[in-house]
Coordinates of C-alpha atoms and ligand atoms in Angstrom, one line a residue:
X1 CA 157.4 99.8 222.3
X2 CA 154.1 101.5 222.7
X3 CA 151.4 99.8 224.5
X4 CA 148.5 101.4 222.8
X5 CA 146.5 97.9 223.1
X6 CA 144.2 98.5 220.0
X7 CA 147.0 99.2 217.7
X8 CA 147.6 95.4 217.1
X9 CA 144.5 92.9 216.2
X10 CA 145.1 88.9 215.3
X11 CA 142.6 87.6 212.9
X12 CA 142.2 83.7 213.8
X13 CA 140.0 80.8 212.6
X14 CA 138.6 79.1 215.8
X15 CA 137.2 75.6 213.9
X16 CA 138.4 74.0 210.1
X17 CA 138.7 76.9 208.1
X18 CA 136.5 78.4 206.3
X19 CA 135.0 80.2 209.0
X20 CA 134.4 83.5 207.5
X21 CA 137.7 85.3 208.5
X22 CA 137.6 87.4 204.9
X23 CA 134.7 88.8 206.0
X24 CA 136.2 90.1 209.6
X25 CA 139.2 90.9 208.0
X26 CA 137.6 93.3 205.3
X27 CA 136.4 95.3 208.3
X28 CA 139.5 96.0 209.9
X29 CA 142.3 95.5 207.0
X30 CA 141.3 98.6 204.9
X31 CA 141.6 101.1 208.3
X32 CA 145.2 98.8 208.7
X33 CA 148.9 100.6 208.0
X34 CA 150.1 96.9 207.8
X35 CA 148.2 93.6 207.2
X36 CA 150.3 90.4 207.9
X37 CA 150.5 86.8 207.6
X38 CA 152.3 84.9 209.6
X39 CA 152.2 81.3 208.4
X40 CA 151.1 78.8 206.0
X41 CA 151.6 79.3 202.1
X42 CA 149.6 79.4 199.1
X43 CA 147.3 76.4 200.0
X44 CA 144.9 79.7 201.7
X45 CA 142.6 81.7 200.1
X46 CA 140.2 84.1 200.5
X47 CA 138.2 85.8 198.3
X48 CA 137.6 89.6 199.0
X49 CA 134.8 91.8 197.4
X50 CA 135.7 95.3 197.2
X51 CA 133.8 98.0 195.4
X52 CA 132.1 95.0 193.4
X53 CA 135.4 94.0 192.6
X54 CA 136.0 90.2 193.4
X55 CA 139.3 88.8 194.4
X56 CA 141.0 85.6 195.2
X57 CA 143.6 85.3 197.3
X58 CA 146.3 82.9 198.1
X59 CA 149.6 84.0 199.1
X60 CA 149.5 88.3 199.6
X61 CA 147.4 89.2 202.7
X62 CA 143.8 90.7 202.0
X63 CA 144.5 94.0 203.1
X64 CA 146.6 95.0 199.4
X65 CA 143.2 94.9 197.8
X66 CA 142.7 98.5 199.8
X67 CA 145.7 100.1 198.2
X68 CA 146.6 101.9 201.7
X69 CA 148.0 99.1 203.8
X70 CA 151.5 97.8 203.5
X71 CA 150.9 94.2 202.8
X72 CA 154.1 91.4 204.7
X73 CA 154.4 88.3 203.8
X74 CA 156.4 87.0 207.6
X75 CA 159.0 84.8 207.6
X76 CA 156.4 81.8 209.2
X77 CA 155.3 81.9 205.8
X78 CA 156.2 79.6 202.9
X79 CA 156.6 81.2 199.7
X80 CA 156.6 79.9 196.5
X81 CA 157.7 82.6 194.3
X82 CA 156.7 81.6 190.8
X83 CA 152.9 81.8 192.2
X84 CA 153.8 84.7 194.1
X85 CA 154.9 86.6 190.9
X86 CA 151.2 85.2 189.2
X87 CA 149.6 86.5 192.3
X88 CA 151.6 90.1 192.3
X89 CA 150.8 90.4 188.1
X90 CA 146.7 89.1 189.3
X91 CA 146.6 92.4 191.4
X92 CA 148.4 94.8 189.0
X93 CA 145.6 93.3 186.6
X94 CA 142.8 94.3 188.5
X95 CA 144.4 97.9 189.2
X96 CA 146.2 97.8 191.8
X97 CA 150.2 98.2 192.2
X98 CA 150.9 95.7 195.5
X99 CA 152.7 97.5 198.8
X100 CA 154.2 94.3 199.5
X101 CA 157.3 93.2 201.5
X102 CA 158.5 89.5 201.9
X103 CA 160.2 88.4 205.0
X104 CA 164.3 87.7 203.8
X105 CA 163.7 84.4 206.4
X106 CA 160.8 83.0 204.7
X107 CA 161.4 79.5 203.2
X108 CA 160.9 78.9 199.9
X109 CA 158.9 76.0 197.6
X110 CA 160.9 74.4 195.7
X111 CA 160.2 72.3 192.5
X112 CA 160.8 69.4 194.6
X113 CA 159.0 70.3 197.4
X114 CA 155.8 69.3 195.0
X115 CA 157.3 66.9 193.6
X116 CA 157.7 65.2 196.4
X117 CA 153.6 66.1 198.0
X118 CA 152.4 64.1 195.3
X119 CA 154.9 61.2 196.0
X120 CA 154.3 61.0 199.6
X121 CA 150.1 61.8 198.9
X122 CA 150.2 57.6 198.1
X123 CA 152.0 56.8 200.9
X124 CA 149.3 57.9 203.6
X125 CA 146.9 56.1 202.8
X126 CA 144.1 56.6 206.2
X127 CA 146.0 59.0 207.6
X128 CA 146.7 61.6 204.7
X129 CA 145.3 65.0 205.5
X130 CA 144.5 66.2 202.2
X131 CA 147.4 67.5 201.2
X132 CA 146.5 70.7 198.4
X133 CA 150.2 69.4 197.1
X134 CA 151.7 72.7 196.9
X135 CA 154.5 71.6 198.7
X136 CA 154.0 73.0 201.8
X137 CA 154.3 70.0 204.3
X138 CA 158.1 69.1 202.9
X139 CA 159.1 72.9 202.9
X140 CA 158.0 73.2 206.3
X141 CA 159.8 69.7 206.6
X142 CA 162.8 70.8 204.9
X143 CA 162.9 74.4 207.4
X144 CA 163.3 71.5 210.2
X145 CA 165.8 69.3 208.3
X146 CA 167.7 72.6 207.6
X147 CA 167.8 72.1 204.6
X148 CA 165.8 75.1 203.6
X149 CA 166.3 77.9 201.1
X150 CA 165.0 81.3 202.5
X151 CA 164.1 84.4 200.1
X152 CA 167.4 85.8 201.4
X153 CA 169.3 83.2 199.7
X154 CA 167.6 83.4 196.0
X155 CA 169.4 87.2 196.0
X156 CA 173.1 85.5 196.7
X157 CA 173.9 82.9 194.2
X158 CA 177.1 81.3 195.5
X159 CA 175.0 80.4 199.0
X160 CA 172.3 79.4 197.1
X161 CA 173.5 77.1 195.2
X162 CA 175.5 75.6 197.7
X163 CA 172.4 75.1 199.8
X164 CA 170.1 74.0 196.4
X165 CA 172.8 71.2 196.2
X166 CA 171.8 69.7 199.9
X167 CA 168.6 70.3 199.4
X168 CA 168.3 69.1 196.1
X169 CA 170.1 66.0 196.2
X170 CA 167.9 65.1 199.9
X171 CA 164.4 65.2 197.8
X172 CA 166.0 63.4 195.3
X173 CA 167.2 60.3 197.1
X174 CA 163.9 60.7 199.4
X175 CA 161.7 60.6 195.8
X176 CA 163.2 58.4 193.8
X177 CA 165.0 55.8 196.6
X178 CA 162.3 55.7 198.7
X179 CA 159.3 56.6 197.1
X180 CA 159.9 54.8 193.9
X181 CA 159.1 57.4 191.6
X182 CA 161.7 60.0 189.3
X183 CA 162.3 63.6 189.7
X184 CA 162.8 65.1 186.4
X185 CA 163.5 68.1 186.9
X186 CA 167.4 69.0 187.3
X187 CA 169.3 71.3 189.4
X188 CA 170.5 73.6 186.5
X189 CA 166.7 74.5 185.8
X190 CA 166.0 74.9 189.0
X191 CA 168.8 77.1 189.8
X192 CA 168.3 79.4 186.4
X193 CA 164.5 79.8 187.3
X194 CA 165.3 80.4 190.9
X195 CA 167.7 82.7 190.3
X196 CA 165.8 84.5 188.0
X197 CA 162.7 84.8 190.4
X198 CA 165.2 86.5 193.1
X199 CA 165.9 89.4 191.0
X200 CA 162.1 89.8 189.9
X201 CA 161.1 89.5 193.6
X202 CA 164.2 91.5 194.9
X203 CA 162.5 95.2 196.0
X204 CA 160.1 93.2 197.9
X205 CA 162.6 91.3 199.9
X206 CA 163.6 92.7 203.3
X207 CA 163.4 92.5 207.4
X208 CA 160.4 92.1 207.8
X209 CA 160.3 92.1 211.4
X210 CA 162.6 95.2 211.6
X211 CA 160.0 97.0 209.4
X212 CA 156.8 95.7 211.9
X213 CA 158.8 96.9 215.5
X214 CA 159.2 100.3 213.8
X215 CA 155.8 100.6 212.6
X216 CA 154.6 99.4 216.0
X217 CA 157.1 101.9 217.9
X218 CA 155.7 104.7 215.2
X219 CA 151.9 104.0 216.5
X220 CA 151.1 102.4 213.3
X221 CA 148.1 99.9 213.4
X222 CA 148.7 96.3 212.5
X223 CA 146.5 93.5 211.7
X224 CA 147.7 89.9 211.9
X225 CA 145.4 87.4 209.4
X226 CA 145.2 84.2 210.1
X227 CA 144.4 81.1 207.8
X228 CA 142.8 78.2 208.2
X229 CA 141.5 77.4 211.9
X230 CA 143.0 76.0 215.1
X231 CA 142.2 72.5 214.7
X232 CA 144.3 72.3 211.6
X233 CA 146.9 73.5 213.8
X234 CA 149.7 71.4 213.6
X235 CA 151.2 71.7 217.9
X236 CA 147.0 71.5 218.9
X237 CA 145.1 70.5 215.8
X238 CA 143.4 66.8 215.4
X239 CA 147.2 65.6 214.4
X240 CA 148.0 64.0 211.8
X241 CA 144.5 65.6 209.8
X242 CA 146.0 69.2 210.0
X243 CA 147.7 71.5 207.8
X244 CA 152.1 71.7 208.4
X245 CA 152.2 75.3 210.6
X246 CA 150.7 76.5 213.4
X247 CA 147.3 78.7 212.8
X248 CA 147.1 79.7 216.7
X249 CA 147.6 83.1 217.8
X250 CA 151.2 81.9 219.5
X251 CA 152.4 81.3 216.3
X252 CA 152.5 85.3 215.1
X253 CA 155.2 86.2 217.2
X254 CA 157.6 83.3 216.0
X255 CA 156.6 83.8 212.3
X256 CA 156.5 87.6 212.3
X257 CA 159.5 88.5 214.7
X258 CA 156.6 90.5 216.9
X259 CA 156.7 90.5 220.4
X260 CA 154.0 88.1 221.9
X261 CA 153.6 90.9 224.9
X262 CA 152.2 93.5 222.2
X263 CA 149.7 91.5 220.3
X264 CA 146.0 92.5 222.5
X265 CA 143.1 91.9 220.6
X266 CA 142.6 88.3 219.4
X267 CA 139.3 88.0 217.5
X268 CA 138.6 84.1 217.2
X269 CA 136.2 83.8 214.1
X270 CA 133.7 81.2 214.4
X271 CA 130.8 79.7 212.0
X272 CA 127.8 79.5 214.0
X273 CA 127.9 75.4 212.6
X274 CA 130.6 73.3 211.4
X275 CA 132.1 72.5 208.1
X276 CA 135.5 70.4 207.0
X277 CA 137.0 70.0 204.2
X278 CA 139.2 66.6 204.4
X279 CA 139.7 63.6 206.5
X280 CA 139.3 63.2 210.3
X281 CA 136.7 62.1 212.5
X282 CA 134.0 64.7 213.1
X283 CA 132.0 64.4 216.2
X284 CA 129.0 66.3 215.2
X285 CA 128.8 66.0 211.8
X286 CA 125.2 65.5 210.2
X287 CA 124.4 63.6 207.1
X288 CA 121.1 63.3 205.0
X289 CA 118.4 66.0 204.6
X290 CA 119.4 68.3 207.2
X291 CA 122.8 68.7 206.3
X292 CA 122.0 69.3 202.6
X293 CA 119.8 72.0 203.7
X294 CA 122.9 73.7 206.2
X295 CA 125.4 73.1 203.1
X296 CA 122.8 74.6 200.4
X297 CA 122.2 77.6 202.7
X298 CA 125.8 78.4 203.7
X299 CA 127.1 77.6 200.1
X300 CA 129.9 75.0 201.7
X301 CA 131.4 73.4 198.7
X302 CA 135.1 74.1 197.5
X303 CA 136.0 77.6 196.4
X304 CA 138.4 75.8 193.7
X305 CA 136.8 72.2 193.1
X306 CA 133.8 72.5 193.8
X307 CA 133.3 69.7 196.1
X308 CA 130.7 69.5 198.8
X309 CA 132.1 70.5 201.9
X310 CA 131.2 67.6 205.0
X311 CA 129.4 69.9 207.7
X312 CA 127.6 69.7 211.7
X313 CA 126.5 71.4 214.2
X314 CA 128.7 73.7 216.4
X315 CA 131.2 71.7 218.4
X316 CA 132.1 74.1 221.6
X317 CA 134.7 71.4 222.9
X318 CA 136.9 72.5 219.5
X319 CA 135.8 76.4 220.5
X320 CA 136.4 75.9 224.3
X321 CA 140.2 75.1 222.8
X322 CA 140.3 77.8 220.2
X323 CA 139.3 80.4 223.2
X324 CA 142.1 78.8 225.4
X325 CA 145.0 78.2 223.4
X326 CA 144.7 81.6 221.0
X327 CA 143.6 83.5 224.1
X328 CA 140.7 85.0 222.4
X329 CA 139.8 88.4 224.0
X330 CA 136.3 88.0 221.5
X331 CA 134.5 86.1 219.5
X332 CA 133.1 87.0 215.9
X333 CA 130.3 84.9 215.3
X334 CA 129.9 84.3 211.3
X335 CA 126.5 83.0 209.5
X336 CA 124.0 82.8 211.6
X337 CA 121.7 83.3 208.9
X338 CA 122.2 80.3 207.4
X339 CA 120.5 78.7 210.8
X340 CA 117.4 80.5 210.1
X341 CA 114.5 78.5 209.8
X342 CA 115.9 75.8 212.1
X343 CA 113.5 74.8 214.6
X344 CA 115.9 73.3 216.6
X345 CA 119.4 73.8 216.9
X346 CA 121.7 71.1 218.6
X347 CA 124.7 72.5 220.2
X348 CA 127.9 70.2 221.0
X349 CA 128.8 70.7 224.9
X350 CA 130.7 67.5 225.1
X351 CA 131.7 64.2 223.9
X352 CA 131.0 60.9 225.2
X353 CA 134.0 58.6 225.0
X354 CA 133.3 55.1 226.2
X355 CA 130.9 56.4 229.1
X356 CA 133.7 59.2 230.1
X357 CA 132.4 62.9 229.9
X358 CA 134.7 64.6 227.7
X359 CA 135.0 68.6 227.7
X360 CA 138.5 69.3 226.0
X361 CA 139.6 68.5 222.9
X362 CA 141.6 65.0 222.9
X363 CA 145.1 64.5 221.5
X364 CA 144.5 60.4 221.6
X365 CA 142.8 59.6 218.3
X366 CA 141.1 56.4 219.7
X367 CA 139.5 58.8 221.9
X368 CA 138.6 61.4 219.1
X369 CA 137.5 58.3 217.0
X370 CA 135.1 57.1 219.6
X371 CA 133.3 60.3 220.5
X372 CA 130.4 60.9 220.5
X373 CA 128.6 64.2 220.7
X374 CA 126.4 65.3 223.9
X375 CA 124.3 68.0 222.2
X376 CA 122.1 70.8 224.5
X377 CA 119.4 71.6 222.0
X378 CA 118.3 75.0 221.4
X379 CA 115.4 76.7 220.3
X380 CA 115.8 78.1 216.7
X381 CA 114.6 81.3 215.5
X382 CA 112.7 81.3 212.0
X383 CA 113.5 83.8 210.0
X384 CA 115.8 87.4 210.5
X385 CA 113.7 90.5 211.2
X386 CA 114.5 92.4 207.9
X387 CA 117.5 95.4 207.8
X388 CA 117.9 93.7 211.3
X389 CA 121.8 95.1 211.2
X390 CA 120.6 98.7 211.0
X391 CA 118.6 97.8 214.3
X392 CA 121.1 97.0 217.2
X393 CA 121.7 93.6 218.5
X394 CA 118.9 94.4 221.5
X395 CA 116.5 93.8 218.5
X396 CA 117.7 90.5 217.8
X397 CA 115.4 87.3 218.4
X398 CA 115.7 86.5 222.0
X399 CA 116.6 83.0 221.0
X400 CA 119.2 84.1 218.7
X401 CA 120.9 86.3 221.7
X402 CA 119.9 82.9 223.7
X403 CA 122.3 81.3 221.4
X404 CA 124.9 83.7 221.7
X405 CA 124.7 83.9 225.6
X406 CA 124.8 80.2 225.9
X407 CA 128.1 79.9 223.5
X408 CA 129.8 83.0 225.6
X409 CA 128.8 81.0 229.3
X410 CA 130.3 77.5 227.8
X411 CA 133.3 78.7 226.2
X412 CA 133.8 82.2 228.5
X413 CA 134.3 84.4 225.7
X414 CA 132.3 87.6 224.9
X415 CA 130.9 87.6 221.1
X416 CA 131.2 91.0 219.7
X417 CA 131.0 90.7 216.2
X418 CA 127.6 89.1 215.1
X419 CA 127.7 88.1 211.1
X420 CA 124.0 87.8 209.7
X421 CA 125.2 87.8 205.8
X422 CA 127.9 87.5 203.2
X423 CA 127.9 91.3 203.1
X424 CA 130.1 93.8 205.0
X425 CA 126.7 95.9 206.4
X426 CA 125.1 92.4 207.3
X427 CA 127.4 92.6 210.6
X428 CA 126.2 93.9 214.5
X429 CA 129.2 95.2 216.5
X430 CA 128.5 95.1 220.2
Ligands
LIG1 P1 137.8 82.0 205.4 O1 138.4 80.8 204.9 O2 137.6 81.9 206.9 O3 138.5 83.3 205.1 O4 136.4 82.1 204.9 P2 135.8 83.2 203.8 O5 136.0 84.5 204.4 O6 136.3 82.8 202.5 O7 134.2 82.9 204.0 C1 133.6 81.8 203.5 C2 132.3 82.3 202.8 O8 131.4 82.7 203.8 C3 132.5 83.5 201.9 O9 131.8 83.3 200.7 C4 131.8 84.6 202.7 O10 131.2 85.6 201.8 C5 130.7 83.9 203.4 N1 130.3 84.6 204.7 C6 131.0 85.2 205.6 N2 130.2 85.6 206.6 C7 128.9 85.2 206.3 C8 127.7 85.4 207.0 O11 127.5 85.9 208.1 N3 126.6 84.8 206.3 C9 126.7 84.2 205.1 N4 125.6 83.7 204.6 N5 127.8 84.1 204.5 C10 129.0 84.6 205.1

């Protein structure tokens, strides 16, 4: 393969999500011959403005709302198809006919793959994660059990029934015997529907990874978009409050079939504070006035429900990670806007656990329970200078770029990408 290293880019989330990767990705995706995911399912989303046109995504990368890049759905994703079809017809809508292709290895959500999120949702109880019960924790589950049904197999109907019967019958003992509750659904319906998805999904279907090495070999620029953020990861996330796949970088090569050794650019996106949607401990979350001010001015509550989102100050022991484990070659540094007006801005070096000074991330969850943020404290710096992304980052506040040189020196990662609004022009490139 070619070793041009700025024809391949990764698109991570460095905290919980939510960090502002749509933006990053809208700069890149629409100069992008191919825009990928590589994991998770339709419990993403991003919303994507183009043109003044708004949309929400869930399942198809960003990058289709551009019309030029082939959109690929990798096999480390989990499909479901029906909301893949609703998703495909959402974008034909709007205008656009989708240049999409679906990994044949992909596994796919099955009826009972909800069916049983919402049974196991009671069974939890203080350790649930906040399941979005799309079924994507017993797919995943199932791809382990081998008991999977991949894209591949919804186009031959002999194997698929044969594996729909394994399957089917596991999630039914599992639901009924053991969770108490009834699956109504039978494996007729689930086989007609199924069927019936296969040949509507069918052109899209193909080696995905086959189609990426060629593209790469043909000097064809790739972006990788990642969801959610590295401590929802489920390998080095705050286990068992994560999402079921792996968000890290590592995870592309595995769920896309591309070489590890070609993948250069990493750019770790990270919210200049915190926010979290769903259970765990978090160290330096912040309650009361100031937090209502940092969750009014950076609009956290729920894209779908609505819900106010918990948020804190930056926590660089959960960055210092993200920087390790994707091996970040930058950082993209998202709404520091909404910190204008701070006088003061608390920064999370460390935690203190039981005395013991504590600089990476913890896998024991007495230990994550117990700490407690050691915050450095920073000067704020009122309000932006106005157009101040038309000015060059040397025009910044100095204790804005005092912010940003005191993240770099803790977590040894160069910012290049500073976000100072929702808007694509709001954005200094260093
Ligand atoms: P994702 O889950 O990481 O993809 O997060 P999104 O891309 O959906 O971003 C969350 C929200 O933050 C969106 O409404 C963005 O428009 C907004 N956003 C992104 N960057 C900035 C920024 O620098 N400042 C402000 N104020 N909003 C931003």
């Amino acid at each position: 393969m070619s070793s041009n290293p700025s024809k391949i880019t990764a698109i991570v989330g460095a905290q919980w999500g939510d960090e502002g990767k749509g933006k990053v990705t809208d700069f890149f995706a629409g100069e992008s011959d191919y825009v990928v995911r590589f994991h998770g399912g339709n419990n993403a989303g991003h919303t994507v403005i183009v043109n003044g046109n708004t949309f929400k995504l869930h399942l198809i990368p960003s990058g289709v709302v551009y019309g030029i890049p082939t959109s690929i759905i990798g096999n480390g994703v989990v499909v479901d198809p029906g909301a893949l079809l609703n998703e495909i017809a959402y974008v034909k809508e709007k205008g656009i006919e989708p240049k999409l292709l679906v990994s044949d290895r992909a596994h796919v959500i099955m009826p009972y793959h909800i069916a049983l999120d919402g049974a196991l949702s009671g069974h939890q109880g203080e350790l649930a994660a906040g399941s979005t019960n799309r079924g994507i924790a017993p797919v995943y589950a199932d791809k382990m059990f081998r008991n999977g049904i991949r894209m591949v197999d919804l186009l031959e109907p002999d194997v698929f029934r044969e594996k729909l019967e394994k399957g089917y019958t596991f999630a039914k003992g599992l639901i009924e015997k053991s969770l108490g509750q009834i699956l109504k659904i039978t494996i007729d319906e689930i086989f007609d529907t199924y069927v019936n998805y296969g040949e509507k999904l069918k052109a899209y279907i193909c080696d995905t990874s086959v189609e990426l090495y060629n593209a790469h070999k043909a000097g064809k620029t790739i972006l990788f978009e990642g969801a959610q953020g590295i401590s929802l990861d489920v390998d080095h996330g705050i286990y068992p409050y994560t999402t079921s796949s792996n968000t890290a970088a590592g995870h592309i090569s595995t769920g896309t079939g591309v070489s590890f050794r070609d993948i250069n650019r990493i750019i770790g996106v990270v919210k200049a504070y915190l926010s979290r949607v769903g259970e765990s401990p978090l160290p330096s979350e912040i309650h009361g006035n100031e937090a209502s001010s940092l969750r009014e001015k950076g609009s956290e509550y729920g894209t779908t429900t609505g819900r106010p989102r918990r948020v804190g100050w930056l926590d660089l022991v959960q960055v210092r990670q993200a920087v390790r484990v994707n091996g970040l070659t930058e950082i993209a540094l998202t709404k520091l806007d909404v910190l204008n007006g701070f006088n003061e801005l608390p920064v999370c070096v460390a935690y203190d656990v039981d005395g013991d000074h504590i600089t990476e991330m913890p896998a024991s969850l007495t230990q994550y329970r117990k700490a407690k943020p050691i915050y450095k404290t920073l000067p704020g710096w009122g309000d932006l200078p106005e157009n101040i992304w038309d000015r060059g980052y040397n025009e910044l506040p100095k204790t804005l770029k005092n912010y940003i040189d005191f993240i770099e020196r803790e977590v040894v990662c160069p910012v290049k990408i500073v976000s100072v609004g929702p808007q694509r022009h709001e954005t200094i490139i260093r």
